[in-house]
Every structure is written in structure tokens, then in C-alpha cells.
Short mmCIF file of C-alpha atoms in Angstrom, two decimals:
data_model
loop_
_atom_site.label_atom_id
_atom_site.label_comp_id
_atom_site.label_asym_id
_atom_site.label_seq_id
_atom_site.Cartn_x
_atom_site.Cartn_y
_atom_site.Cartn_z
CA UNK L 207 -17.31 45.46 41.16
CA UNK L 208 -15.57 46.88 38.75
CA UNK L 209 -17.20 46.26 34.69
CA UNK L 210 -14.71 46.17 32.00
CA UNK L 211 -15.05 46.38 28.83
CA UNK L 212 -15.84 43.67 26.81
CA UNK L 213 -13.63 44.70 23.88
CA UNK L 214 -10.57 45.63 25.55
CA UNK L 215 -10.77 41.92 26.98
CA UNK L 216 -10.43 40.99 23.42
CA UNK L 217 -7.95 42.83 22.67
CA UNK L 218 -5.83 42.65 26.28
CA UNK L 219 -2.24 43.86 24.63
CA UNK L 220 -3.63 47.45 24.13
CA UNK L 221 -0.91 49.21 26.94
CA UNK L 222 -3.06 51.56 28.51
CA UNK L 223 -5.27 48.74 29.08
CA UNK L 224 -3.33 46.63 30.32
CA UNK L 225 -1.46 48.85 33.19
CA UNK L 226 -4.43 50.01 33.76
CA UNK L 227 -6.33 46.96 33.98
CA UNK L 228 -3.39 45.36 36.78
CA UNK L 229 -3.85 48.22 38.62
CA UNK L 230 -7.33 47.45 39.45
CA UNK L 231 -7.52 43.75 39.80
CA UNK L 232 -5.64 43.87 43.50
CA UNK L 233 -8.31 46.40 44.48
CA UNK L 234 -11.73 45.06 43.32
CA UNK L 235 -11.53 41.63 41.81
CA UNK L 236 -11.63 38.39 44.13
CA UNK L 237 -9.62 35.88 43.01
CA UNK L 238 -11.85 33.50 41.07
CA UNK L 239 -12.66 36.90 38.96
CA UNK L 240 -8.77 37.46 38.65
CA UNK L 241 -8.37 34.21 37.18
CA UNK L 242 -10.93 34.36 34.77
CA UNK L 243 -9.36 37.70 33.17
CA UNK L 244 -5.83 35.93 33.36
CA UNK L 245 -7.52 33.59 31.39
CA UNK L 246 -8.92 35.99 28.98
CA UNK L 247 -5.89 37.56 29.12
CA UNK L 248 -3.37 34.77 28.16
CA UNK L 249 -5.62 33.09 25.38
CA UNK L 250 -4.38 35.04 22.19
CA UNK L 251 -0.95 34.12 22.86
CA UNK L 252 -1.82 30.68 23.52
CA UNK L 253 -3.73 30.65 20.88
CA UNK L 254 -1.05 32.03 18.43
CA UNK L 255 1.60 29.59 20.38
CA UNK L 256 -0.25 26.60 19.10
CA UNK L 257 -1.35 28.10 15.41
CA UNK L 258 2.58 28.83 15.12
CA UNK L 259 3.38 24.83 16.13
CA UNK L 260 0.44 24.00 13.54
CA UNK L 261 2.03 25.81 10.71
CA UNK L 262 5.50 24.41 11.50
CA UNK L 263 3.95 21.04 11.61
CA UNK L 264 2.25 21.36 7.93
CA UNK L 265 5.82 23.00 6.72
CA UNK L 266 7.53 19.94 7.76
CA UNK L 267 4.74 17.34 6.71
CA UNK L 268 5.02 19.32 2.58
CA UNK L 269 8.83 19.68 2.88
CA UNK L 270 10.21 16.63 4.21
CA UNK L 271 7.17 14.05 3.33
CA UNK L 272 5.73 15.58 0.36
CA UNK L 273 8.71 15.52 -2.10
CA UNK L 274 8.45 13.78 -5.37
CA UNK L 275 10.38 11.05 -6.11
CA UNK L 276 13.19 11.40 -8.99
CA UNK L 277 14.30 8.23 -9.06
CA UNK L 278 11.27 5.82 -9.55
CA UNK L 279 10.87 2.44 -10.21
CA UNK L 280 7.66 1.39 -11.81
CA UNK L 281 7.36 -2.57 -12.16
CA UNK L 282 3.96 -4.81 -12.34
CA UNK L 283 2.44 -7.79 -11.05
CA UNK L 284 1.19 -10.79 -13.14
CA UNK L 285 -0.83 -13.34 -12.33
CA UNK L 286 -1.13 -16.08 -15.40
CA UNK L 287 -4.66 -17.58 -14.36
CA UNK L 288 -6.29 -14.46 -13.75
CA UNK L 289 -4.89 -13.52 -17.77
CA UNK L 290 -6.82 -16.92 -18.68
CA UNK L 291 -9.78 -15.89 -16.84
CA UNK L 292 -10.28 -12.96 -19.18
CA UNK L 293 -9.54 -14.79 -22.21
CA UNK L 294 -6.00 -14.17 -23.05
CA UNK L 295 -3.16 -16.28 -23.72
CA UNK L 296 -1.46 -16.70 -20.91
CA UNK L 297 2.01 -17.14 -22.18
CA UNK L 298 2.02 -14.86 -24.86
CA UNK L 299 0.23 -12.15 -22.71
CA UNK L 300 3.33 -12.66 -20.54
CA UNK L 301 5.89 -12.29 -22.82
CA UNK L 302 4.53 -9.51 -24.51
CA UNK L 303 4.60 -7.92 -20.43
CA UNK L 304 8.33 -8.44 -20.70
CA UNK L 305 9.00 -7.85 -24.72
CA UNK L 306 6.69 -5.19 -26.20
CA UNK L 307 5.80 -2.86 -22.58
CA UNK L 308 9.72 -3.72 -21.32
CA UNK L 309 8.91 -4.34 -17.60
CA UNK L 310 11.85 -4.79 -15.82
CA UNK L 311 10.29 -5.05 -12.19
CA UNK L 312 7.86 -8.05 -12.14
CA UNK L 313 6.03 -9.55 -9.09
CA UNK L 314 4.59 -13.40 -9.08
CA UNK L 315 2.76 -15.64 -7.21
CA UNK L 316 3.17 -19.50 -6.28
CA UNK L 317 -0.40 -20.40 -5.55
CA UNK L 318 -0.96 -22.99 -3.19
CA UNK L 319 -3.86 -24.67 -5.56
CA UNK L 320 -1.66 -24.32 -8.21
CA UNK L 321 1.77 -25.76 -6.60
CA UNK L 322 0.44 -28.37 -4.48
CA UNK L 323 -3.17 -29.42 -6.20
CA UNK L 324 -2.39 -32.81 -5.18
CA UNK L 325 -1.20 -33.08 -1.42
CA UNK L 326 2.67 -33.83 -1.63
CA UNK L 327 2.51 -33.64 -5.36
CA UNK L 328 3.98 -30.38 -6.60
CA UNK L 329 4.03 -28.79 -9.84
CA UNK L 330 6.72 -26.39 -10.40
CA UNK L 331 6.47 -26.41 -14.49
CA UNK L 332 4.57 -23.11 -15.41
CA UNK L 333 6.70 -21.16 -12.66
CA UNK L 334 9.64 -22.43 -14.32
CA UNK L 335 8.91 -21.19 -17.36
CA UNK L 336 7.95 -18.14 -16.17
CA UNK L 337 11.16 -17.45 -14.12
CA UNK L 338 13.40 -19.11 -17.45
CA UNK L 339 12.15 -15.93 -19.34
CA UNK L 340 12.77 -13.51 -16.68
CA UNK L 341 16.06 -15.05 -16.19
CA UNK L 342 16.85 -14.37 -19.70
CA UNK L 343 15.84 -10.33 -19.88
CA UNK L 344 17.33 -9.33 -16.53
CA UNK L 345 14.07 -9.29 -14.92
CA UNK L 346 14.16 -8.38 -11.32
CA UNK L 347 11.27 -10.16 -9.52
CA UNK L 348 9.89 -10.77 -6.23
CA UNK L 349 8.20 -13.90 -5.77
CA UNK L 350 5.22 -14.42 -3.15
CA UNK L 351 4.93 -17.50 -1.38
CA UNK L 352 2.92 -18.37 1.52
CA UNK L 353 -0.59 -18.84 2.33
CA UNK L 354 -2.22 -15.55 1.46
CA UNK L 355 -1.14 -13.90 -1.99
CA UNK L 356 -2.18 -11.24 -4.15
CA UNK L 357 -5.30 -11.88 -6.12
CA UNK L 358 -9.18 -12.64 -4.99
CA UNK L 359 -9.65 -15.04 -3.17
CA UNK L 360 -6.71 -14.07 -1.81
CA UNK L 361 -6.07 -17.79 0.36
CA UNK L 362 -5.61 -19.86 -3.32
CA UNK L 363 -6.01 -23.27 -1.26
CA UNK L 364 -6.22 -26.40 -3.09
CA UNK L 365 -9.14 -28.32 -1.62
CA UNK L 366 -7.47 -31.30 0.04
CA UNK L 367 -6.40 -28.51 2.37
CA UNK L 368 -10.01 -28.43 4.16
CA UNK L 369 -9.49 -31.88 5.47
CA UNK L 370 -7.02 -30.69 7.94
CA UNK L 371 -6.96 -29.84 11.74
CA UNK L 372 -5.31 -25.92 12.34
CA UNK L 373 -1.75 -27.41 13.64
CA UNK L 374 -1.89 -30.23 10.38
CA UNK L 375 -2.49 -27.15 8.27
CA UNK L 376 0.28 -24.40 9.17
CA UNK L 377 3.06 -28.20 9.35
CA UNK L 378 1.54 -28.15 5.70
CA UNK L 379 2.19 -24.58 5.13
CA UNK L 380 5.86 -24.38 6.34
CA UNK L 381 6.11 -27.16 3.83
CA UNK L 382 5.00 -25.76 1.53
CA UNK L 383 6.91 -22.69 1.88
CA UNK L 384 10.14 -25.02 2.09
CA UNK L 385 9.43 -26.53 -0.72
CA UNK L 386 8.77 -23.38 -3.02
CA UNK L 387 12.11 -21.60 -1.81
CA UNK L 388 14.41 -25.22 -2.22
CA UNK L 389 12.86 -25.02 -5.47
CA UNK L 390 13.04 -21.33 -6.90
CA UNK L 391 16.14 -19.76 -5.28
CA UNK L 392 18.53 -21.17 -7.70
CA UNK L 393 16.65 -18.33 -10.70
CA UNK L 394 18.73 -15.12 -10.32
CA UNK L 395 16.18 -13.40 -12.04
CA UNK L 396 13.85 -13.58 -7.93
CA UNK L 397 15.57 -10.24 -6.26
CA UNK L 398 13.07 -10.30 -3.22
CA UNK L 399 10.86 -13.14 -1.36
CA UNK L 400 7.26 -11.66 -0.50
CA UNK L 401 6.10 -14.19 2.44
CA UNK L 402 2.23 -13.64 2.36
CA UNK L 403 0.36 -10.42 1.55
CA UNK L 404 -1.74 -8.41 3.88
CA UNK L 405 -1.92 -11.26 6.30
CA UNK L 406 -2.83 -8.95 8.95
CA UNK L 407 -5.65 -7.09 6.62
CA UNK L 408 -9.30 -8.19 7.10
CA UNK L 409 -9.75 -8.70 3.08
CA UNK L 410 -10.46 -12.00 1.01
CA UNK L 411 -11.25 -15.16 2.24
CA UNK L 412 -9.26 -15.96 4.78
CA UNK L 413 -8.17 -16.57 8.37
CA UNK L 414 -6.37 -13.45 10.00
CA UNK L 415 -2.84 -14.68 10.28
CA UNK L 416 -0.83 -15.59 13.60
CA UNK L 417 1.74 -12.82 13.90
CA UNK L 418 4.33 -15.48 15.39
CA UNK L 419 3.83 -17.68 13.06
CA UNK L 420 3.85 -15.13 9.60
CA UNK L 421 7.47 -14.93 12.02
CA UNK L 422 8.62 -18.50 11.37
CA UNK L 423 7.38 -18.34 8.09
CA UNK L 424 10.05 -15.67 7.49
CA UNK L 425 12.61 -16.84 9.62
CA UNK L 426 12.51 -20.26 7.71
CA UNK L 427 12.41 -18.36 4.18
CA UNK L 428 16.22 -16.50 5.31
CA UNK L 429 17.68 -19.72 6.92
CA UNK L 430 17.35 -21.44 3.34
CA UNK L 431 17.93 -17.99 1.60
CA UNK L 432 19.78 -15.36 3.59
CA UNK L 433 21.06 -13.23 0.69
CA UNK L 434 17.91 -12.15 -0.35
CA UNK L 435 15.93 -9.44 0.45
CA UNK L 436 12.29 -10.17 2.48
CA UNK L 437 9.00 -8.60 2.47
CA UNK L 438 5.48 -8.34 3.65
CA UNK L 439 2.71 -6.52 2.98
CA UNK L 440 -0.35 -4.35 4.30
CA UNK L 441 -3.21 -2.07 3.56
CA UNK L 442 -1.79 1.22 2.73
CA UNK L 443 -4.55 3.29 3.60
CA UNK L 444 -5.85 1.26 6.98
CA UNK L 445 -3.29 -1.31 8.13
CA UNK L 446 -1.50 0.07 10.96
CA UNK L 447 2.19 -1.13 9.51
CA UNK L 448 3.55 -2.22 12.55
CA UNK L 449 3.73 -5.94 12.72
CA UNK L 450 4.39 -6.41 8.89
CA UNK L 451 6.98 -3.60 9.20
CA UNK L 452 9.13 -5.08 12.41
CA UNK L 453 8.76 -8.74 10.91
CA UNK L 454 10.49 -8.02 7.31
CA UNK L 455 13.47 -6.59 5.60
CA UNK L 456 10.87 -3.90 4.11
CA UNK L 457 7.12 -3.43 3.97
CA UNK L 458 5.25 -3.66 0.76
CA UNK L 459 1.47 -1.72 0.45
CA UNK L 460 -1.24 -1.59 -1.49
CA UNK L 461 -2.02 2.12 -2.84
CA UNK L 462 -6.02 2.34 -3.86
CA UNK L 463 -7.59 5.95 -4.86
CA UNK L 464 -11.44 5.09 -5.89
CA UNK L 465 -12.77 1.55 -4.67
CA UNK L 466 -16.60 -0.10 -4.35
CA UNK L 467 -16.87 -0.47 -0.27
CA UNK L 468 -20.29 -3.08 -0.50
CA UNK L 469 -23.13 -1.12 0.85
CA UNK L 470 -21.41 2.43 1.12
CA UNK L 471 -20.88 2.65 -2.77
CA UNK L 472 -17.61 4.11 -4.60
CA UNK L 473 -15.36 6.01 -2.07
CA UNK L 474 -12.32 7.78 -2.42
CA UNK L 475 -9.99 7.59 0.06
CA UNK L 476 -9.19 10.84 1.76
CA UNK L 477 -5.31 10.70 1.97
CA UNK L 478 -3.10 13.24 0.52
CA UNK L 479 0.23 11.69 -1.35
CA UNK L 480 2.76 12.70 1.71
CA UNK L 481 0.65 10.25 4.35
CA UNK L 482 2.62 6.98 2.99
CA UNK L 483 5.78 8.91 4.11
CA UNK L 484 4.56 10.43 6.99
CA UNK L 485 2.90 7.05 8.20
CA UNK L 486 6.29 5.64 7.31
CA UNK L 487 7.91 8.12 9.72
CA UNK L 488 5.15 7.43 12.57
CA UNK L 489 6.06 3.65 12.74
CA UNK L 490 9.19 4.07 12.63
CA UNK L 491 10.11 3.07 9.18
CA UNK L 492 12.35 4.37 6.88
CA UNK L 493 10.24 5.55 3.86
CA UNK L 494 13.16 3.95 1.04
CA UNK L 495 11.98 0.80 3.36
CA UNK L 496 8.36 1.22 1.87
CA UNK L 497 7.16 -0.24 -1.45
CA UNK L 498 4.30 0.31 -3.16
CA UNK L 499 3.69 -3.22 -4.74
CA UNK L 500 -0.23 -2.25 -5.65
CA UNK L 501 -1.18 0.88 -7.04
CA UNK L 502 -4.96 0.71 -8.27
CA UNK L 503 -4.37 0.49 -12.24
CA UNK L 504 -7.89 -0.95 -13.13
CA UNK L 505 -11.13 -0.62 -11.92
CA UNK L 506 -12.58 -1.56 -8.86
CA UNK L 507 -16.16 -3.78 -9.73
CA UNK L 508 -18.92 -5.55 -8.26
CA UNK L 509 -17.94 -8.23 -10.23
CA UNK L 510 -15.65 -9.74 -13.04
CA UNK L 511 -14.61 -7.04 -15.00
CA UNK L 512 -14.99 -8.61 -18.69
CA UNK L 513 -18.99 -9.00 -17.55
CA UNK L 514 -19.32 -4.99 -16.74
CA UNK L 515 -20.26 -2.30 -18.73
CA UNK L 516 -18.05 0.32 -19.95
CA UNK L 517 -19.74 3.15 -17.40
CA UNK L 518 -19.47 0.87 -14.74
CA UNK L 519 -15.57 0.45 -15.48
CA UNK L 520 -15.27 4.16 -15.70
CA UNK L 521 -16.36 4.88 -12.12
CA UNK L 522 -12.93 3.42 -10.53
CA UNK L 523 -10.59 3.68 -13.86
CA UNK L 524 -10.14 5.64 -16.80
CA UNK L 525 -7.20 7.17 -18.82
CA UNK L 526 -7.31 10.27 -16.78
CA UNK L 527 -7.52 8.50 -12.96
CA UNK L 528 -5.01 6.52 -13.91
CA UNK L 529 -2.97 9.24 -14.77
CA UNK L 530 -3.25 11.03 -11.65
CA UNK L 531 -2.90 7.66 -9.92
CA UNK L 532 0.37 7.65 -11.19
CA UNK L 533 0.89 11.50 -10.37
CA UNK L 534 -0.11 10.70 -7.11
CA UNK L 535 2.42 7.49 -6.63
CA UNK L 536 5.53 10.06 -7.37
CA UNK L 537 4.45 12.75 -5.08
CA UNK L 538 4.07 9.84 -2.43
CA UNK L 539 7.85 9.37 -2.92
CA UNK L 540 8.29 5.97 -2.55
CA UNK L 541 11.04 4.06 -4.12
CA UNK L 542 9.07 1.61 -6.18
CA UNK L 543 5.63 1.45 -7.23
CA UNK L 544 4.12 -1.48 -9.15
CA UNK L 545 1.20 -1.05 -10.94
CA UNK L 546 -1.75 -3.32 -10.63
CA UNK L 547 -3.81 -4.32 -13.93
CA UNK L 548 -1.70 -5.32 -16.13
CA UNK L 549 -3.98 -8.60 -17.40
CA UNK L 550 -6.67 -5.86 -17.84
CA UNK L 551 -4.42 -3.61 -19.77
CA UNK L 552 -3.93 -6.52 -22.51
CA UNK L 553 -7.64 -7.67 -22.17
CA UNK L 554 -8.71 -3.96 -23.41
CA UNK L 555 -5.72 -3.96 -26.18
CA UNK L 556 -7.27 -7.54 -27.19
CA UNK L 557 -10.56 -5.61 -27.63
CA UNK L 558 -9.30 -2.69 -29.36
CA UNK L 559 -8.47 -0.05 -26.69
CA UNK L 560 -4.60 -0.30 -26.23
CA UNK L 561 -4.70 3.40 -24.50
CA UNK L 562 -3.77 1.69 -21.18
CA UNK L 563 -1.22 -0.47 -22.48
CA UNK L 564 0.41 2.11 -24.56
CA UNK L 565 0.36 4.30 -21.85
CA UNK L 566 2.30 1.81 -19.45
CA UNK L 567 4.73 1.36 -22.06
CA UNK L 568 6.15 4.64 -22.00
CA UNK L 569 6.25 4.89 -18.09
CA UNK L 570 8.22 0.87 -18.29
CA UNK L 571 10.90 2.24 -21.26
CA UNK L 572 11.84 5.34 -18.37
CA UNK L 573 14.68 3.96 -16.77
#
């Protein structure tokens, strides 16, 4: 048997090796020896084969999915009861959302509990008032109906609604749903309808939605609107996209950087900017088809945030993450982004830090 050495194995391109390495395989290897050297022998180019598909891979993934947006839209969502929670006025906290920081882009909510506290008695008089003053400013808003809407609990059900068997329920729901377009769709200020929000995401308390029937939910919402754009939403980090992304006109997501994950503590979650877009692309979404409609803009706590200390705030938000939050947002290149925290934002300017809300103002006057 012939021994070879070691290093001119790895190195197999050398050519006096190599003739002379084919000249002596027919007379003293067997074949199970032959195929070991071929083996040896064909690695390096397999190996810089697949490094070459790697680096093409990464030059598509930073030139085609890791492009900064120039056109951006930033907008905001507001949720009146959550303001009141904290303190503030909830009427003047909203007009000074649409007066003195200039949003243009606004998302709402109909809460069931607050719509229908009553079963069949509905109360419509807030919302109006709300969508009267949009209506007057050009405000472009998308209004979330349904079930499951942004905001802890996340299922805002009135409490009549426990009384009811599963099929009573969802015949209530559709109703509902009904009820709350009939109502609203006259307001030109509503651009989009958001029909429930992260139905399909394991967060808040509530039932995993039905996938066929978050379908009729939609399919009712265009047969008494059909001019108007549709939406649904998911976890932008872990919901897989597909469902909510098939069953709408586009796919809204929620875009976290530092949250409080129970036992497991703070945790940053380890996706670079271009994985929205490249996710997007995975699916089988178009990424203009993708809007961020949640980007972390206050902190993440264990608890209420007027009743936590100022360090405790600072571990999920401060002047500088949300700056790089918002960095982060335009590298992702979506086409809209709104930021979440605005009723924080005016609780902190209440209590003498307006850094937040001064900030947002100059991202809302760039147009």
C-alpha cells in the first residue's frame, strides 16, 4: 500500500501531485481507498462551490432586502381609554396627536366593551367624534374592528359576552362587525379596515382565532365596503405570515426590539432590519404589501407603566433605543411604520419630559 502524504491530500491541486497521484491509484489502491482520496480530493472545490453560493446569498439578502426606505410614512396608533388610564385627558391628548405633533397616519380601535357594553345597545358617540376631527385635518386612518384589537387584554369583551355558547358568540361577532362598518364607512377620513390583530398570535387573553372564520369576517367587511383597502395583522418577529398574508389586501406587523419574556427576563430579538423584507419575499409577499403598524415606542414592563420606576422604564425605552428603533424601521424598508406609545409620549410631557414627544414631532412634520 502505497502512504501518501498527508499534506499533499490537503492541498490535492498541486500538478505534480496530482498526475502523479492518478498514476498510482489504478496500481495500488482498491477501490474503497480510491474513493476516499476522490473524496479528499473533490472537497476544496466543493467546499469553495458552496462558500461562493453563501456569499452570493448574503449579497442579495444586503442589496435587494436591506435598502432603506426613502419614502416613509410614519403614523401612530391611539387608543383613548388607555390615555385615561394614565391620567390624561383623553380628548385633548387626542387633539393635540393631530394639532401640535401633526400626525397624518392614525390607527383606532372599536372595542367591543366599548361599542356594544350593553348587548344590542351600541354606542358609536366617542368614535364619532374621534373620526369628525380626523375628517376635518385629512387624517388618513385605519380603523380595527373585530374581536381581537390592539391593546392588553387584547379580546376587549364586554361581559354579557361570557353568557354565550361558541356558535351564539362568533353570530354576535359578525354582528358586531356589521354593525361597526354600516356605521363608520360613510367618514372619508378611514383609508383602511384592520379586521382583528394578531388573531393567529398566541398573545393576550384570548381564543386562537378560526382561520375560516377571520375569512368571513373579511369577506363580510368588502361586501359592505369594497373600495377600501383590508388588513390583518401578525407577530413580526414569530408569526409565520402566511394565513394573515393570503386572507387580506396587505399584512400589518408588529416590530419589537427589547421586550420582558416572563421568566427569561429582557431579550432582544436577534433579527437584523432586512428579515421583514426577506420574510416578506419567503411567503410570498410583496414587501410594499407589508406594514409596520407597531414599532416598540415605549417600554416594555412588568406592569402599568405610570407605577414603574424610571430604571425600570429605561431597560426597554429610552431616547437613544428609540432612536435606533426608528433607524432600524427605515433600514427594514417598509412602506409605513406606525409608532406605538404615543399615550406614553404625552403622559411623560404631562410630567415634564417632552423629549419623546418633541422628538415624534419632527419625524410627523417630514412629509
Amino acid at each position: 500500500m502505497v502512504i501518501i502524504n498527508k499534506m499533499n491530500l490537503l492541498f490535492p491541486f498541486e500538478k505534480n501531485w496530482q498526475k502523479k497521484l492518478d498514476n498510482k491509484l489504478d496500481e495500488h489502491l482498491d477501490r474503497e481507498s480510491w474513493l476516499r482520496i476522490q473524496l479528499v480530493k473533490w472537497l476544496p472545490w466543493t467546499f469553495r462551490i458552496l462558500l461562493a453560493a453563501f456569499i452570493s446569498f448574503l449579497f442579495v439578502v444586503f442589496t435587494n432586502y436591506g435598502k432603506q426606505k426613502q419614502s416613509f410614512i410614519y403614523g401612530t396608533t391611539y387608543d383613548p381609554w388607555y390615555a385615561m388610564s394614565l391620567g390624561l385627558n383623553w380628548k385633548t391628548t387626542y387633539l393635540e396627536i393631530l394639532d401640535d405633533l401633526g400626525v397624518k397616519y392614525l390607527r383606532l380601535s372599536t372595542f367591543w366593551d366599548q361599542i356594544e357594553p350593553i348587548r344590542d345597545q351600541y354606542y358609536w358617540n366617542d368614535f364619532e367624534w374621534m373620526l369628525n376631527e380626523a375628517d376635518k385635518r385629512g387624517v388618513r386612518v385605519i380603523m380595527a374592528i373585530g374581536r381581537k384589537l390592539p391593546r392588553w387584554p387584547e379580546c376587549h369583551d364586554p361581559s354579557w359576552l361570557g353568557e354565550l355558547n361558541e356558535e351564539t358568540l362568533k353570530q354576535e361577532q359578525m354582528e358586531m362587525l356589521k354593525k361597526a362598518v354600516i356605521k363608520l364607512k360613510e367618514h372619508p377620513s378611514i383609508e383602511v379596515w384592520q379586521v382583528e390583530n394578531e388573531a393567529f398570535f398566541p398573545f393576550g387573553i384570548c381564543p386562537l382565532a378560526d382561520p375560516r372564520f377571520v375569512k368571513k369576517e373579511i369577506e363580510l367587511v368588502r361586501s359592505l365596503d369594497p373600495n377600501r383597502i383590508i388588513i390583518t395583522s401578525d407577530s413580526g418577529e414569530v408569526g409565520n405570515w402566511i394565513i394573515p398574508g393570503y386572507l387580506a389586501d396587505k399584512l400589518a406587523i408588529s416590530m419589537y426590539r427589547k421586550v420582558r419574556l416572563g421568566w427569561s427576563g429582557y431579550v432582544v430579538w436577534p433579527v437584523p432590519a432586512w428579515y421583514y423584507r426577506l420574510k416578506a419575499s419567503l411567503v410570498g409577499l410583496d414587501h410594499n404589501d407589508v406594514w409596520g403598524t407597531e414599532l416598540q415606542a415605549e417600554p416594555w414592563a412588568p406592569g402599568p407603566l405610570h407605577l414603574q420606576t424610571k430604571e425600570e422604564l429605561e431597560k426597554t425605552m429610552s431616547p437613544k433605543r428609540l432612536i435606533n428603533n426608528i433607524q432600524y424601521a427605515k433600514k427594514a424598508g417598509l412602506e409605513r411604520v406606525y409608532l406605538w406609545g404615543v399615550e406614553w409620549w404625552a403622559y411623560e410631557k404631562e410630567r415634564g419630559n417632552d423629549w419623546y414627544w418633541e422628538y415624534a414631532k419632527k419625524l410627523y412634520k417630514v412629509r
